[in-house]
Coordinates of C-alpha atoms and ligand atoms in Angstrom, one line a residue:
M195 CA -25.5 23.3 -40.8
T196 CA -24.4 26.2 -38.7
E197 CA -23.7 26.2 -35.0
A198 CA -26.8 28.1 -34.2
S199 CA -28.7 25.0 -35.5
F200 CA -27.4 22.7 -32.6
T201 CA -29.7 22.0 -29.7
P202 CA -28.2 23.8 -26.6
R203 CA -26.8 20.6 -25.0
V204 CA -24.5 19.8 -22.0
F205 CA -22.5 16.6 -21.7
S206 CA -19.8 15.7 -19.1
G207 CA -18.4 12.8 -17.4
I208 CA -16.6 11.6 -14.4
Q209 CA -14.6 8.2 -14.1
P210 CA -16.0 5.6 -11.6
S211 CA -12.3 4.9 -10.5
G212 CA -13.2 5.1 -6.9
G213 CA -13.5 7.9 -4.4
L214 CA -15.3 11.1 -5.3
T215 CA -13.3 14.0 -3.9
L216 CA -14.2 17.7 -3.1
G217 CA -12.4 18.5 -6.2
N218 CA -14.6 16.5 -8.4
Y219 CA -17.6 17.9 -6.6
L220 CA -16.7 21.6 -6.7
G221 CA -15.0 21.5 -10.1
A222 CA -17.7 19.2 -11.8
M223 CA -20.5 17.9 -10.0
K224 CA -22.1 20.9 -8.5
R225 CA -21.6 22.9 -11.8
F226 CA -23.6 20.1 -13.5
V227 CA -26.3 20.5 -11.0
D228 CA -26.3 24.4 -11.6
M229 CA -26.5 23.8 -15.3
Q230 CA -29.3 21.3 -15.0
D231 CA -31.3 23.5 -12.7
A232 CA -30.8 26.7 -15.0
G233 CA -32.8 24.7 -17.6
A234 CA -31.0 26.5 -20.4
H235 CA -29.7 23.3 -21.9
E236 CA -30.5 19.6 -22.1
T237 CA -28.1 18.0 -19.6
V238 CA -26.4 14.5 -20.2
Y239 CA -24.1 13.3 -17.5
C240 CA -22.1 10.0 -17.7
M241 CA -20.1 7.5 -15.6
V242 CA -17.3 7.0 -17.9
D243 CA -16.5 3.2 -17.1
L244 CA -14.8 2.7 -20.4
H245 CA -12.3 5.3 -19.7
A246 CA -11.7 3.8 -16.2
I247 CA -10.5 0.6 -17.5
T248 CA -7.6 2.2 -19.4
V249 CA -5.7 1.7 -16.4
W250 CA -6.3 -1.7 -14.2
Q251 CA -9.7 -1.8 -12.4
D252 CA -10.6 -4.7 -10.2
P253 CA -14.0 -5.9 -11.7
A254 CA -15.9 -5.9 -8.5
D255 CA -14.6 -2.4 -7.4
L256 CA -15.5 -1.0 -10.7
Q257 CA -19.0 -2.0 -10.3
K258 CA -19.2 -0.8 -6.9
N259 CA -17.6 2.4 -7.8
T260 CA -19.9 3.0 -10.8
R261 CA -23.0 2.5 -8.5
E262 CA -21.3 4.8 -5.7
L263 CA -20.7 7.5 -8.3
A264 CA -24.4 7.2 -9.5
A265 CA -25.4 7.8 -5.8
G266 CA -23.0 10.8 -5.8
F267 CA -24.7 12.3 -8.8
I268 CA -28.2 11.9 -7.3
A269 CA -27.2 13.0 -3.8
S270 CA -25.4 16.1 -5.1
G271 CA -28.7 17.1 -6.9
I272 CA -28.6 15.5 -10.4
D273 CA -32.5 14.5 -11.1
P274 CA -32.5 11.6 -13.4
E275 CA -35.9 12.8 -14.8
K276 CA -34.4 16.2 -15.7
S277 CA -31.1 15.1 -16.8
I278 CA -29.9 11.9 -18.6
L279 CA -27.8 9.8 -16.2
F280 CA -26.2 6.6 -17.4
N281 CA -22.9 4.6 -17.7
Q282 CA -20.9 4.8 -20.8
S283 CA -20.6 1.0 -21.6
R284 CA -24.4 0.8 -21.8
V285 CA -24.5 3.1 -24.8
P286 CA -22.4 1.5 -27.5
E287 CA -22.3 4.3 -29.9
H288 CA -19.7 6.0 -27.6
A289 CA -17.0 3.2 -28.5
Q290 CA -18.3 3.1 -32.0
L291 CA -17.7 6.8 -32.7
A292 CA -14.3 6.6 -30.8
W293 CA -13.2 4.1 -33.6
V294 CA -14.0 6.6 -36.3
F295 CA -12.4 9.3 -34.3
N296 CA -9.2 7.0 -33.8
C297 CA -8.8 7.3 -37.5
V298 CA -9.4 11.1 -37.7
A299 CA -7.0 11.9 -34.9
R300 CA -3.2 12.0 -35.3
M301 CA -0.8 10.1 -33.3
G302 CA 1.1 13.4 -32.7
W303 CA -2.0 15.1 -31.2
M304 CA -2.4 12.1 -28.7
G305 CA 1.3 12.1 -27.8
R306 CA 1.3 15.8 -26.7
M307 CA -1.6 15.4 -24.1
T308 CA -0.2 16.1 -20.7
Q309 CA -2.3 13.7 -19.0
W310 CA -0.9 10.9 -21.2
K311 CA 2.6 11.9 -20.3
D312 CA 1.8 12.2 -16.6
K313 CA 0.0 8.8 -16.4
A314 CA 2.3 6.7 -18.8
G315 CA 5.5 8.5 -17.4
K316 CA 8.7 6.9 -18.5
N317 CA 6.9 3.7 -18.9
A318 CA 5.0 4.3 -22.1
E319 CA 5.8 1.2 -23.6
Q320 CA 3.9 -0.6 -20.8
A321 CA 0.9 1.6 -20.9
S322 CA -2.3 0.2 -22.5
L323 CA -3.3 1.5 -26.0
G324 CA -6.4 2.6 -24.3
L325 CA -4.8 5.1 -22.3
F326 CA -3.2 6.6 -25.4
A327 CA -6.4 6.7 -27.3
Y328 CA -8.4 7.9 -24.3
P329 CA -9.1 11.6 -25.7
A330 CA -10.4 10.1 -28.8
L331 CA -13.0 8.3 -26.7
M332 CA -13.6 11.5 -24.8
A333 CA -14.3 13.4 -28.1
A334 CA -16.7 10.9 -29.0
D335 CA -18.6 10.9 -25.6
I336 CA -19.0 14.7 -26.3
L337 CA -19.9 14.5 -29.9
I338 CA -22.1 11.7 -30.1
Y339 CA -24.6 14.2 -28.4
H340 CA -23.7 17.0 -30.5
A341 CA -23.1 18.5 -27.1
T342 CA -22.3 22.3 -27.4
H343 CA -21.2 22.9 -23.9
V344 CA -19.0 20.7 -21.6
P345 CA -18.4 21.8 -17.9
V346 CA -15.2 20.4 -16.5
G347 CA -12.3 21.3 -14.1
E348 CA -9.1 23.1 -15.5
D349 CA -7.2 19.6 -15.8
Q350 CA -9.6 18.6 -18.8
K351 CA -8.9 21.7 -20.9
Q352 CA -6.4 20.2 -23.3
H353 CA -8.6 17.4 -23.8
L354 CA -11.5 19.7 -24.8
E355 CA -9.2 21.5 -27.3
L356 CA -8.4 18.2 -28.7
T357 CA -12.1 17.3 -29.1
R358 CA -12.6 20.8 -31.1
D359 CA -9.6 19.8 -33.4
I360 CA -11.3 16.4 -34.1
A361 CA -14.6 17.8 -34.7
A362 CA -13.0 20.5 -37.1
K363 CA -10.7 17.8 -39.0
F364 CA -13.9 15.4 -39.4
N365 CA -15.9 18.4 -40.7
H366 CA -13.1 19.4 -43.1
D367 CA -12.1 16.0 -44.3
F368 CA -15.6 15.0 -45.3
G369 CA -16.7 18.5 -46.2
V370 CA -19.7 18.7 -43.9
D371 CA -20.6 20.9 -40.8
F372 CA -21.9 17.9 -38.9
F373 CA -20.1 18.1 -35.6
P374 CA -20.2 21.3 -33.4
I375 CA -17.2 23.0 -32.2
T376 CA -18.0 22.4 -28.3
E377 CA -17.4 25.1 -25.9
P378 CA -15.4 24.2 -22.6
V379 CA -17.1 25.7 -19.6
I380 CA -14.4 26.1 -17.1
E381 CA -15.7 28.7 -14.6
G382 CA -15.9 29.7 -10.9
A383 CA -13.4 29.6 -8.0
A384 CA -13.0 25.8 -7.9
T385 CA -11.8 24.8 -11.4
R386 CA -8.5 23.5 -9.7
V387 CA -9.1 22.5 -6.1
M388 CA -5.7 21.7 -4.6
S389 CA -4.2 19.2 -2.1
L390 CA -4.7 20.2 1.4
R391 CA -1.3 19.1 2.1
D392 CA 0.4 20.9 -0.9
G393 CA -1.3 23.9 -2.5
T394 CA 0.8 23.4 -5.6
K395 CA -0.6 20.0 -6.5
K396 CA -4.2 19.1 -7.6
M397 CA -6.4 17.4 -5.1
S398 CA -6.6 13.9 -6.4
K399 CA -8.3 10.5 -5.5
S400 CA -4.9 9.0 -6.3
D401 CA -2.8 11.0 -3.7
P402 CA -1.5 8.5 -1.2
S403 CA -2.2 10.9 1.7
D404 CA -6.0 10.7 2.7
L405 CA -5.4 14.0 4.6
S406 CA -4.8 15.8 1.2
R407 CA -8.4 15.5 0.2
I408 CA -12.0 15.6 1.3
N409 CA -13.8 12.6 0.2
M410 CA -17.7 13.0 -0.7
T411 CA -18.2 9.9 1.6
D412 CA -16.3 11.4 4.6
D413 CA -18.4 12.1 7.8
A414 CA -18.6 15.5 9.6
D415 CA -15.6 14.8 12.0
A416 CA -13.4 13.7 9.1
I417 CA -14.1 16.8 7.1
A418 CA -13.6 19.1 10.1
K419 CA -10.3 17.4 11.0
K420 CA -8.8 17.4 7.3
I421 CA -9.5 21.2 7.1
R422 CA -8.1 21.7 10.7
K423 CA -4.8 19.9 9.5
A424 CA -4.8 21.7 6.1
K425 CA -1.3 23.2 5.5
T426 CA -1.4 27.0 5.8
D427 CA 1.0 29.8 6.5
P428 CA 1.4 32.0 9.7
E429 CA 0.1 35.3 7.8
P430 CA -3.4 36.6 8.3
L431 CA -5.8 36.8 5.4
P432 CA -5.1 39.7 3.0
S433 CA -7.8 42.2 1.9
E434 CA -6.9 41.8 -1.6
L435 CA -6.7 38.9 -3.9
K436 CA -3.1 39.8 -5.1
G437 CA -2.1 39.3 -1.5
L438 CA -2.7 35.6 -2.2
D439 CA -0.5 35.4 -5.1
D440 CA 2.3 33.6 -3.6
R441 CA 0.4 31.9 -0.9
P442 CA -1.0 28.6 -2.8
D443 CA -2.4 26.9 0.5
A444 CA -4.0 30.0 1.6
R445 CA -5.6 30.8 -1.7
N446 CA -6.9 27.2 -2.1
L447 CA -8.9 27.5 1.3
V448 CA -10.1 30.8 0.3
N449 CA -11.2 29.4 -3.2
I450 CA -12.8 26.5 -1.4
Y451 CA -14.7 28.6 0.9
A452 CA -16.1 30.8 -2.1
A453 CA -17.1 27.9 -4.1
L454 CA -19.0 26.3 -1.1
A455 CA -20.6 29.5 -0.2
E456 CA -21.4 30.5 -3.8
V457 CA -19.5 33.7 -3.5
S458 CA -16.5 35.2 -5.1
P459 CA -13.0 34.8 -3.5
Q460 CA -12.9 38.7 -3.0
A461 CA -16.1 38.5 -1.1
V462 CA -14.5 35.9 1.1
L463 CA -11.7 38.3 1.8
D464 CA -14.0 41.3 2.3
D465 CA -15.7 39.3 5.2
H466 CA -12.4 37.6 6.7
A467 CA -9.4 39.9 5.8
G468 CA -7.1 40.1 9.0
Q469 CA -7.9 36.7 10.3
Q470 CA -5.5 34.2 11.2
F471 CA -5.9 30.4 10.0
G472 CA -6.9 29.5 13.6
T473 CA -10.1 31.5 13.2
F474 CA -10.8 30.8 9.5
K475 CA -10.3 27.4 9.4
P476 CA -13.0 26.4 12.0
I477 CA -15.6 28.9 10.0
L478 CA -14.6 27.1 6.8
A479 CA -14.9 23.6 8.4
E480 CA -18.4 24.5 9.7
L481 CA -19.4 25.6 6.2
A482 CA -18.0 22.4 4.6
V483 CA -19.7 20.2 7.1
E484 CA -23.0 21.8 6.4
K485 CA -22.7 21.5 2.5
L486 CA -21.1 18.2 2.3
A487 CA -22.1 16.0 5.1
P488 CA -25.7 15.7 4.1
I489 CA -24.4 14.5 0.5
G490 CA -22.4 11.8 2.1
S491 CA -25.3 10.6 4.2
E492 CA -27.6 10.6 1.2
M493 CA -25.0 8.5 -0.8
S494 CA -25.1 5.9 1.7
R495 CA -28.9 5.8 1.9
L496 CA -29.1 5.5 -2.0
M497 CA -26.3 2.8 -1.9
A498 CA -28.4 0.8 0.0
D499 CA -31.0 0.3 -2.7
Q500 CA -28.9 -1.0 -5.5
P501 CA -31.8 -2.1 -7.8
E502 CA -33.2 1.5 -7.7
I503 CA -29.7 2.8 -8.9
D504 CA -29.6 0.1 -11.7
R505 CA -33.0 0.9 -12.8
I506 CA -32.2 4.6 -12.9
L507 CA -29.0 3.8 -15.1
A508 CA -30.8 1.4 -17.5
R509 CA -33.4 4.1 -18.1
G510 CA -30.9 6.9 -18.6
A511 CA -29.0 4.7 -21.2
E512 CA -32.3 4.1 -23.0
R513 CA -32.9 8.0 -23.2
A514 CA -29.3 8.5 -24.3
R515 CA -29.5 6.0 -27.2
E516 CA -32.4 8.1 -28.6
I517 CA -29.9 10.9 -29.2
T518 CA -26.9 8.7 -30.1
E519 CA -28.3 6.2 -32.5
P520 CA -29.2 8.8 -35.2
I521 CA -26.1 10.6 -34.8
L522 CA -23.9 7.5 -35.2
A523 CA -26.0 6.3 -38.2
K524 CA -25.5 9.8 -40.0
T525 CA -21.7 9.7 -39.2
Y526 CA -21.4 6.2 -40.8
D527 CA -23.3 7.5 -43.9
I528 CA -20.9 10.6 -44.2
V529 CA -17.9 8.2 -43.8
G530 CA -19.3 6.0 -46.5
M531 CA -20.0 2.7 -44.7
V532 CA -22.7 0.6 -46.7
R533 CA -25.5 -0.3 -44.3
Ligands
TYM190 P1 -12.2 12.7 -13.9 O1 -13.1 11.6 -13.6 O2 -10.6 12.7 -13.6 O3 -12.6 14.0 -13.0 C1 -14.1 14.5 -13.2 C2 -14.3 15.9 -13.2 O4 -13.7 16.4 -11.9 C3 -13.0 17.6 -12.3 N1 -11.7 17.7 -11.2 C4 -11.5 18.7 -10.6 N2 -11.9 19.8 -10.7 C5 -11.3 20.9 -9.8 N3 -10.2 20.5 -9.0 C6 -9.8 19.2 -8.9 N4 -8.9 18.8 -8.0 C7 -10.6 18.2 -9.7 N5 -10.2 16.9 -9.8 C8 -11.0 16.4 -10.9 C9 -12.3 17.1 -13.6 O5 -11.9 18.3 -14.4 C10 -13.4 16.7 -14.3 O6 -14.4 17.6 -14.8 N6 -11.5 12.6 -18.8 C11 -12.5 13.0 -17.7 C12 -13.7 12.2 -17.8 C13 -14.5 12.4 -19.1 C14 -15.1 13.5 -19.7 C15 -15.6 13.0 -20.8 C16 -15.3 14.8 -19.2 C17 -14.5 11.3 -20.1 N7 -15.2 11.8 -21.1 C18 -16.4 13.9 -21.6 C19 -16.1 15.7 -19.9 C20 -16.7 15.2 -21.1 C21 -11.7 12.7 -16.4 O7 -11.0 11.9 -16.2 O8 -12.4 13.4 -15.4

């Protein structure tokens, strides 16, 4: 089987671990919508609840966060008729293929993952086995669909390289050309949205300071306030991108503007060079409120109809299994399971 024979298919996932940020939206969700609307691929999007429990999740919060994330997908423009939208635990082939990949991947590969090192820290002995094996489940998420393209933010790049290594090792070990060597899609101005309080740190839902991030559920006042309070420097905006090289906070706001306005960072500088942040921030705040506040209010509206969200996820899982069941069956055949 050559790569050309794989159906062009996009897969990506987001953890329902609470709080969708502007980083998730610009780095992932908005790009998921663009790929859905471009129509060049089948698109499959997943709330990865099995990944979320690699660290402790309160069960009631996990349920609430999964439904809230589903509302976030739909409010951002994912159409559950066009895309397949579901939560991971409802499609058991993810976990089943992950077990096979646990036996293909090597301990050393997992140990080199920077996310593992960051999350487990010095306390690796106390981290869950699931956290260590996390990237094998992620590879299974992607490869159980024979996905050819995976849109993600920059922080997932190493996991996607590992996914390619697992596919290649499986194909080599069993002498097949069964799993595609998936292409990461890490493009645009916002593949790494930084903290509003520290332009050298990634914007993250786990940052203790709420001022460091914009949450997709923030209202217009909160969005405007956080941008007004964002850390900047006293210099005006330069006319060329290289003028932002040593100015991470300034560069972050320019990138956020570019991604929200769907223009290049250079085009933002073309329009705003010479402006101080006292002038630029209110313009950015207005743009952010215009683009984000309607998504937040649509999320609240959707959350009020929980049975509808549950119906959408159940239907999405049924459609997902039409793809995953035959791929798992073929994988078991290749591996030599008697069935
Ligand atoms: P997660 O849930 O941490 O984040 C979801 C997506 O949001 C992107 N992202 C960002 N992009 C730009 N700037 C930021 N500050 C920022 N913060 C988060 C992430 O890169 C990601 O694309 N392991 C994954 C979930 C996953 C997955 C998969 C992704 C599980 N299986 C299969 C793709 C394919 C994760 O923890 O993402």
